[in-house]
Amino acid sequence: DKAYLLINLGRTHGRLGILDSANLATHRLRSFEILQEADAVADEIGDPRASSFALGYMGALYEGERRLGDALELTRRAIFQAQQVAFPESLYLWHWQAGRLLEGLGRREEAIASYGQAVEILEGLRYQLPVAYQASGKSFEEAVGPVYFELVDLLLRLAAESDEPVRAQKLLVQARDTVELLKKAELRDYFRDECVDALEATIRSAEEVSSRAAVVYPILLPDRTELLLSFGEAGMKRYSVPVGLEEMTAEIQRFRALLEKRTTYQYRRHGQKLYDWLIRPFEAELVRRNIETLVFVPGGALRTIPMSALQDGNRFLVEKLSLIHI
């Protein structure tokens, strides 16, 4: 009880530092000292679980100070302690933290491996997760989504930088598969049912059914929007648009609000702007490949609008292609 009380007290000081920025250094130092005491108590009573939390949160404090090497050392110690008691509820947090730190240190291959371990652990926590994130007052997307999105972001950036077409394709496929894992996790969370897994084996993707179909994964990131297109056996392509999550979400919300006003055509200007961001970048590729059907797998605010209502200035998207919105 003492160990966990100290851990909570240490975390409270860490949060106070964010709110009281004038005394940030003081709060962080106090937080670190209390977490050290918690680790000593956990070590004395032989509680690896408590030690894992104390060490991991100390690593997070160092991460905030950009002392990445020290943070990584503490985080790896936290991983080791969590492994001793097979405690996945904290283990995924520290693998996630290690992924961020390794990326910050420029060790991207190791970062991908750490992120991958975090995602793998989350996939095994499907029953425990709802209780954990609901207790924190966060939604599923807020609590767990960043793990998946940060991995996808890293994979896409590496694919863009790669000079090897085969390696770039592997990275794009891994990014696509990670997005699919997130979508399935969201559905499991929404329905509170394993029906998603039961149906998975019986569903074929659209590009497997028809060579004239493509699947579009719009991925909204803080600094840009990535458009990931899957053409089945013909491979994958990515397009990057310099429009971040905040700007994209605001435009989507304006479009939806005006779309509901049936007495005006004001929505068209916003629909054209979204078309230019979300369709125009790969429009020529669709023509070249003679694509007739697009399957959209949207996330975030994109779930709230019909993609068919986007238009190029002359025609709506639905007039040009068959659309499936999932």
Short mmCIF file of C-alpha atoms in Angstrom, two decimals:
data_model
loop_
_atom_site.label_atom_id
_atom_site.label_comp_id
_atom_site.label_asym_id
_atom_site.label_seq_id
_atom_site.Cartn_x
_atom_site.Cartn_y
_atom_site.Cartn_z
CA ASP A 1 0.00 0.00 0.00
CA LYS A 2 2.82 2.39 0.83
CA ALA A 3 4.55 1.71 -2.48
CA TYR A 4 1.44 2.46 -4.53
CA LEU A 5 0.56 5.50 -2.43
CA LEU A 6 4.03 6.89 -3.17
CA ILE A 7 3.66 6.10 -6.88
CA ASN A 8 0.35 7.99 -7.03
CA LEU A 9 1.83 10.88 -5.07
CA GLY A 10 4.82 11.02 -7.43
CA ARG A 11 2.55 11.06 -10.47
CA THR A 12 0.46 13.81 -8.90
CA HIS A 13 3.55 15.99 -8.55
CA GLY A 14 4.35 15.28 -12.19
CA ARG A 15 0.88 16.46 -13.26
CA LEU A 16 1.12 19.52 -11.01
CA GLY A 17 4.29 20.48 -12.85
CA ILE A 18 2.30 20.64 -16.10
CA LEU A 19 -0.34 22.87 -14.51
CA ASP A 20 2.14 25.00 -12.56
CA SER A 21 4.72 25.63 -15.28
CA ALA A 22 6.54 28.28 -13.23
CA ASN A 23 7.53 25.54 -10.76
CA LEU A 24 7.86 22.70 -13.28
CA ALA A 25 11.44 21.81 -12.29
CA THR A 26 10.57 21.72 -8.58
CA HIS A 27 7.58 19.44 -9.11
CA ARG A 28 9.54 17.10 -11.38
CA LEU A 29 12.37 16.82 -8.86
CA ARG A 30 9.92 16.07 -6.05
CA SER A 31 8.12 13.55 -8.25
CA PHE A 32 11.39 11.78 -9.04
CA GLU A 33 12.40 11.63 -5.35
CA ILE A 34 9.04 10.15 -4.34
CA LEU A 35 9.15 7.57 -7.15
CA GLN A 36 12.67 6.60 -6.07
CA GLU A 37 11.32 6.02 -2.57
CA ALA A 38 8.48 3.93 -4.02
CA ASP A 39 10.99 1.81 -5.94
CA ALA A 40 13.04 1.29 -2.76
CA VAL A 41 9.91 0.16 -0.88
CA ALA A 42 8.94 -2.18 -3.73
CA ASP A 43 12.46 -3.63 -3.79
CA GLU A 44 12.44 -4.17 -0.03
CA ILE A 45 9.18 -6.13 -0.06
CA GLY A 46 9.97 -7.92 -3.33
CA ASP A 47 7.15 -6.43 -5.45
CA PRO A 48 8.29 -6.27 -9.12
CA ARG A 49 4.90 -4.94 -10.20
CA ALA A 50 5.17 -1.82 -8.04
CA SER A 51 8.82 -1.44 -8.99
CA SER A 52 7.86 -1.54 -12.66
CA PHE A 53 5.48 1.38 -12.25
CA ALA A 54 7.96 3.42 -10.20
CA LEU A 55 10.80 2.89 -12.68
CA GLY A 56 8.59 3.47 -15.72
CA TYR A 57 7.23 6.76 -14.43
CA MET A 58 10.76 7.88 -13.51
CA GLY A 59 11.70 7.15 -17.09
CA ALA A 60 8.75 9.28 -18.24
CA LEU A 61 10.08 12.19 -16.15
CA TYR A 62 13.47 11.90 -17.86
CA GLU A 63 11.68 11.73 -21.21
CA GLY A 64 10.05 15.06 -20.38
CA GLU A 65 13.51 16.48 -19.70
CA ARG A 66 14.77 15.07 -23.04
CA ARG A 67 17.33 12.95 -21.18
CA LEU A 68 16.53 10.11 -23.53
CA GLY A 69 19.43 7.80 -22.67
CA ASP A 70 18.68 7.89 -18.94
CA ALA A 71 14.97 7.53 -19.67
CA LEU A 72 15.58 4.45 -21.82
CA GLU A 73 17.70 2.79 -19.12
CA LEU A 74 14.94 3.23 -16.52
CA THR A 75 12.26 2.14 -19.00
CA ARG A 76 14.12 -1.08 -19.79
CA ARG A 77 14.42 -1.79 -16.07
CA ALA A 78 10.65 -1.23 -15.82
CA ILE A 79 10.11 -3.71 -18.68
CA PHE A 80 12.28 -6.30 -16.93
CA GLN A 81 10.35 -5.95 -13.66
CA ALA A 82 6.97 -6.21 -15.43
CA GLN A 83 8.18 -9.36 -17.20
CA GLN A 84 9.03 -10.98 -13.86
CA VAL A 85 5.37 -11.04 -12.86
CA ALA A 86 3.91 -11.27 -16.38
CA PHE A 87 2.01 -8.00 -15.93
CA PRO A 88 0.95 -6.91 -19.45
CA GLU A 89 -1.12 -3.94 -18.20
CA SER A 90 2.11 -2.06 -17.48
CA LEU A 91 4.36 -3.92 -19.92
CA TYR A 92 2.68 -2.38 -22.99
CA LEU A 93 3.13 1.11 -21.49
CA TRP A 94 6.88 0.64 -21.12
CA HIS A 95 7.35 -0.92 -24.56
CA TRP A 96 5.43 2.06 -25.96
CA GLN A 97 7.62 4.45 -23.98
CA ALA A 98 10.76 2.64 -25.15
CA GLY A 99 9.57 2.99 -28.75
CA ARG A 100 9.24 6.76 -28.39
CA LEU A 101 12.66 7.03 -26.74
CA LEU A 102 14.39 4.86 -29.33
CA GLU A 103 12.87 6.89 -32.13
CA GLY A 104 14.10 10.08 -30.42
CA LEU A 105 17.58 8.55 -30.27
CA GLY A 106 17.46 7.78 -33.99
CA ARG A 107 17.33 4.00 -33.46
CA ARG A 108 14.30 3.52 -35.65
CA GLU A 109 14.48 -0.22 -36.28
CA GLU A 110 14.59 -0.86 -32.53
CA ALA A 111 11.75 1.64 -32.10
CA ILE A 112 9.56 -0.28 -34.56
CA ALA A 113 10.27 -3.50 -32.64
CA SER A 114 9.29 -1.88 -29.32
CA TYR A 115 6.12 -0.38 -30.76
CA GLY A 116 5.31 -3.75 -32.28
CA GLN A 117 5.65 -5.45 -28.90
CA ALA A 118 3.33 -2.87 -27.34
CA VAL A 119 0.69 -3.50 -30.05
CA GLU A 120 1.05 -7.27 -29.66
CA ILE A 121 0.47 -6.99 -25.91
CA LEU A 122 -2.56 -4.75 -26.45
CA GLU A 123 -4.05 -7.34 -28.80
CA GLY A 124 -3.87 -9.83 -25.93
CA LEU A 125 -5.49 -7.40 -23.48
CA ARG A 126 -8.82 -7.13 -25.29
CA TYR A 127 -10.85 -8.08 -22.20
CA GLN A 128 -8.95 -6.04 -19.60
CA LEU A 129 -8.56 -2.84 -21.61
CA PRO A 130 -12.11 -1.43 -21.35
CA VAL A 131 -11.95 -1.53 -17.55
CA ALA A 132 -8.50 0.10 -17.51
CA TYR A 133 -9.15 3.04 -19.82
CA GLN A 134 -12.67 3.72 -18.56
CA ALA A 135 -11.28 4.04 -15.03
CA SER A 136 -8.89 6.71 -16.34
CA GLY A 137 -11.77 8.74 -17.79
CA LYS A 138 -10.44 8.41 -21.34
CA SER A 139 -12.00 7.00 -24.47
CA PHE A 140 -10.53 3.98 -26.24
CA GLU A 141 -9.07 6.20 -28.96
CA GLU A 142 -7.45 8.56 -26.44
CA ALA A 143 -6.01 5.82 -24.24
CA VAL A 144 -4.84 3.25 -26.78
CA GLY A 145 -5.02 4.81 -30.25
CA PRO A 146 -1.71 6.74 -29.96
CA VAL A 147 0.25 3.47 -29.69
CA TYR A 148 -1.00 2.35 -33.09
CA PHE A 149 -0.84 5.78 -34.74
CA GLU A 150 2.73 6.47 -33.59
CA LEU A 151 3.84 3.13 -35.04
CA VAL A 152 2.01 3.84 -38.32
CA ASP A 153 3.57 7.32 -38.46
CA LEU A 154 7.07 5.89 -38.03
CA LEU A 155 6.52 3.15 -40.63
CA LEU A 156 5.21 5.62 -43.21
CA ARG A 157 8.11 8.01 -42.70
CA LEU A 158 10.61 5.17 -43.09
CA ALA A 159 8.83 4.01 -46.26
CA ALA A 160 9.03 7.52 -47.69
CA GLU A 161 12.77 7.70 -46.98
CA SER A 162 13.60 4.22 -48.29
CA ASP A 163 15.43 3.87 -51.62
CA GLU A 164 14.58 0.17 -51.78
CA PRO A 165 11.15 -0.50 -53.37
CA VAL A 166 10.81 -3.94 -51.76
CA ARG A 167 11.56 -2.62 -48.28
CA ALA A 168 9.24 0.35 -48.81
CA GLN A 169 6.41 -2.02 -49.76
CA LYS A 170 7.00 -4.13 -46.64
CA LEU A 171 6.83 -1.02 -44.47
CA LEU A 172 3.60 0.12 -46.17
CA VAL A 173 2.04 -3.31 -45.68
CA GLN A 174 3.04 -3.26 -42.01
CA ALA A 175 1.49 0.20 -41.66
CA ARG A 176 -1.72 -1.02 -43.33
CA ASP A 177 -1.86 -4.09 -41.07
CA THR A 178 -1.39 -1.91 -37.98
CA VAL A 179 -4.29 0.33 -39.05
CA GLU A 180 -6.42 -2.78 -39.54
CA LEU A 181 -5.53 -3.99 -36.03
CA LEU A 182 -6.64 -0.65 -34.61
CA LYS A 183 -9.94 -0.79 -36.53
CA LYS A 184 -10.66 -4.29 -35.24
CA ALA A 185 -9.80 -3.23 -31.70
CA GLU A 186 -12.17 -0.26 -32.02
CA LEU A 187 -14.98 -2.54 -33.22
CA ARG A 188 -14.39 -5.03 -30.41
CA ASP A 189 -14.48 -2.15 -27.95
CA TYR A 190 -17.66 -0.70 -29.47
CA PHE A 191 -19.62 -3.94 -29.62
CA ARG A 192 -18.06 -5.49 -26.49
CA ASP A 193 -18.08 -8.71 -28.48
CA GLU A 194 -15.62 -11.03 -30.22
CA CYS A 195 -17.80 -11.09 -33.38
CA VAL A 196 -15.14 -9.12 -35.23
CA ASP A 197 -12.62 -11.93 -34.84
CA ALA A 198 -15.18 -14.59 -35.76
CA LEU A 199 -16.07 -12.82 -39.00
CA GLU A 200 -12.52 -11.88 -39.95
CA ALA A 201 -11.71 -15.23 -41.51
CA THR A 202 -14.78 -15.11 -43.77
CA ILE A 203 -14.30 -11.60 -45.16
CA ARG A 204 -12.16 -10.88 -48.18
CA SER A 205 -10.93 -7.39 -48.88
CA ALA A 206 -12.35 -5.56 -51.88
CA GLU A 207 -9.09 -5.54 -53.80
CA GLU A 208 -8.97 -9.35 -53.52
CA VAL A 209 -12.43 -9.60 -55.02
CA SER A 210 -11.78 -7.25 -57.94
CA SER A 211 -8.64 -5.97 -59.62
CA ARG A 212 -10.54 -2.74 -60.28
CA ALA A 213 -11.03 -1.98 -56.60
CA ALA A 214 -8.74 -0.13 -54.20
CA VAL A 215 -8.85 0.41 -50.45
CA VAL A 216 -8.07 3.89 -49.12
CA TYR A 217 -6.78 4.39 -45.57
CA PRO A 218 -6.79 8.11 -44.70
CA ILE A 219 -4.49 8.49 -41.68
CA LEU A 220 -4.85 11.81 -39.87
CA LEU A 221 -1.60 12.74 -38.09
CA PRO A 222 -0.76 15.91 -36.15
CA ASP A 223 1.46 17.38 -38.88
CA ARG A 224 0.06 15.83 -42.07
CA THR A 225 -2.47 13.46 -43.61
CA GLU A 226 -1.24 10.21 -45.12
CA LEU A 227 -3.31 8.48 -47.80
CA LEU A 228 -2.44 4.80 -47.96
CA LEU A 229 -3.83 2.93 -50.98
CA SER A 230 -3.94 -0.84 -51.28
CA PHE A 231 -4.28 -2.39 -54.74
CA GLY A 232 -4.16 -6.02 -53.63
CA GLU A 233 -1.45 -8.04 -55.36
CA ALA A 234 -0.50 -4.94 -57.35
CA GLY A 235 1.02 -3.46 -54.20
CA MET A 236 0.53 -0.32 -52.16
CA LYS A 237 1.19 3.37 -52.59
CA ARG A 238 1.23 6.30 -50.19
CA TYR A 239 0.53 9.99 -50.67
CA SER A 240 1.24 12.68 -48.13
CA VAL A 241 -0.78 15.90 -47.80
CA PRO A 242 0.60 18.77 -45.66
CA VAL A 243 -2.68 19.18 -43.74
CA GLY A 244 -2.58 18.23 -40.07
CA LEU A 245 -5.23 16.68 -37.87
CA GLU A 246 -6.54 19.95 -36.43
CA GLU A 247 -7.00 21.70 -39.79
CA MET A 248 -8.49 18.62 -41.43
CA THR A 249 -10.95 18.05 -38.58
CA ALA A 250 -12.09 21.68 -38.64
CA GLU A 251 -12.76 21.52 -42.41
CA ILE A 252 -14.63 18.22 -42.05
CA GLN A 253 -16.84 19.71 -39.34
CA ARG A 254 -17.64 22.75 -41.51
CA PHE A 255 -18.49 20.49 -44.43
CA ARG A 256 -20.80 18.31 -42.33
CA ALA A 257 -22.61 21.28 -40.80
CA LEU A 258 -23.30 22.84 -44.21
CA LEU A 259 -24.18 19.50 -45.76
CA GLU A 260 -27.11 19.29 -43.36
CA LYS A 261 -28.49 22.65 -44.59
CA ARG A 262 -30.66 21.41 -47.43
CA THR A 263 -31.62 24.88 -48.65
CA THR A 264 -28.11 25.93 -49.73
CA TYR A 265 -25.17 24.67 -51.74
CA GLN A 266 -22.55 26.20 -49.44
CA TYR A 267 -21.22 22.75 -48.64
CA ARG A 268 -19.84 22.37 -52.17
CA ARG A 269 -16.88 24.68 -51.60
CA HIS A 270 -15.82 22.66 -48.58
CA GLY A 271 -16.51 19.39 -50.36
CA GLN A 272 -14.17 20.49 -53.14
CA LYS A 273 -11.47 21.44 -50.65
CA LEU A 274 -11.68 18.02 -49.01
CA TYR A 275 -11.61 16.41 -52.45
CA ASP A 276 -8.39 18.27 -53.22
CA TRP A 277 -6.86 16.99 -49.99
CA LEU A 278 -8.21 13.44 -49.88
CA ILE A 279 -8.75 12.36 -53.51
CA ARG A 280 -6.85 14.63 -55.89
CA PRO A 281 -3.36 13.38 -54.86
CA PHE A 282 -4.04 9.87 -56.21
CA GLU A 283 -6.70 10.63 -58.82
CA ALA A 284 -4.34 10.06 -61.76
CA GLU A 285 -3.29 6.69 -60.30
CA LEU A 286 -6.93 5.56 -60.20
CA VAL A 287 -7.33 6.42 -63.87
CA ARG A 288 -4.07 4.70 -64.78
CA ARG A 289 -5.12 1.50 -62.99
CA ASN A 290 -8.71 1.71 -64.27
CA ILE A 291 -10.11 1.61 -60.72
CA GLU A 292 -13.91 1.51 -60.52
CA THR A 293 -14.51 1.00 -56.78
CA LEU A 294 -13.00 2.71 -53.76
CA VAL A 295 -13.31 1.30 -50.25
CA PHE A 296 -12.71 3.94 -47.58
CA VAL A 297 -11.53 2.96 -44.10
CA PRO A 298 -11.78 6.32 -42.31
CA GLY A 299 -10.92 7.32 -38.78
CA GLY A 300 -11.69 10.23 -36.50
CA ALA A 301 -13.88 12.98 -37.94
CA LEU A 302 -13.87 11.34 -41.38
CA ARG A 303 -16.34 8.79 -40.02
CA THR A 304 -18.97 11.53 -39.82
CA ILE A 305 -19.18 12.47 -43.50
CA PRO A 306 -20.21 10.65 -46.70
CA MET A 307 -17.18 10.48 -48.99
CA SER A 308 -19.58 10.33 -51.96
CA ALA A 309 -20.45 14.02 -51.39
CA LEU A 310 -16.91 15.21 -52.11
CA GLN A 311 -16.66 16.81 -55.54
CA ASP A 312 -13.97 17.98 -57.93
CA GLY A 313 -15.77 21.18 -58.93
CA ASN A 314 -17.88 19.54 -61.62
CA ARG A 315 -18.90 16.08 -60.44
CA PHE A 316 -19.43 14.35 -57.13
CA LEU A 317 -17.11 11.48 -56.30
CA VAL A 318 -20.00 9.02 -56.37
CA GLU A 319 -20.66 10.00 -60.01
CA LYS A 320 -17.12 8.98 -60.92
CA LEU A 321 -16.64 5.80 -58.86
CA SER A 322 -18.51 3.21 -56.86
CA LEU A 323 -17.88 3.83 -53.16
CA ILE A 324 -17.90 1.68 -50.06
CA HIS A 325 -17.52 3.48 -46.72
CA ILE A 326 -16.62 1.24 -43.76
#
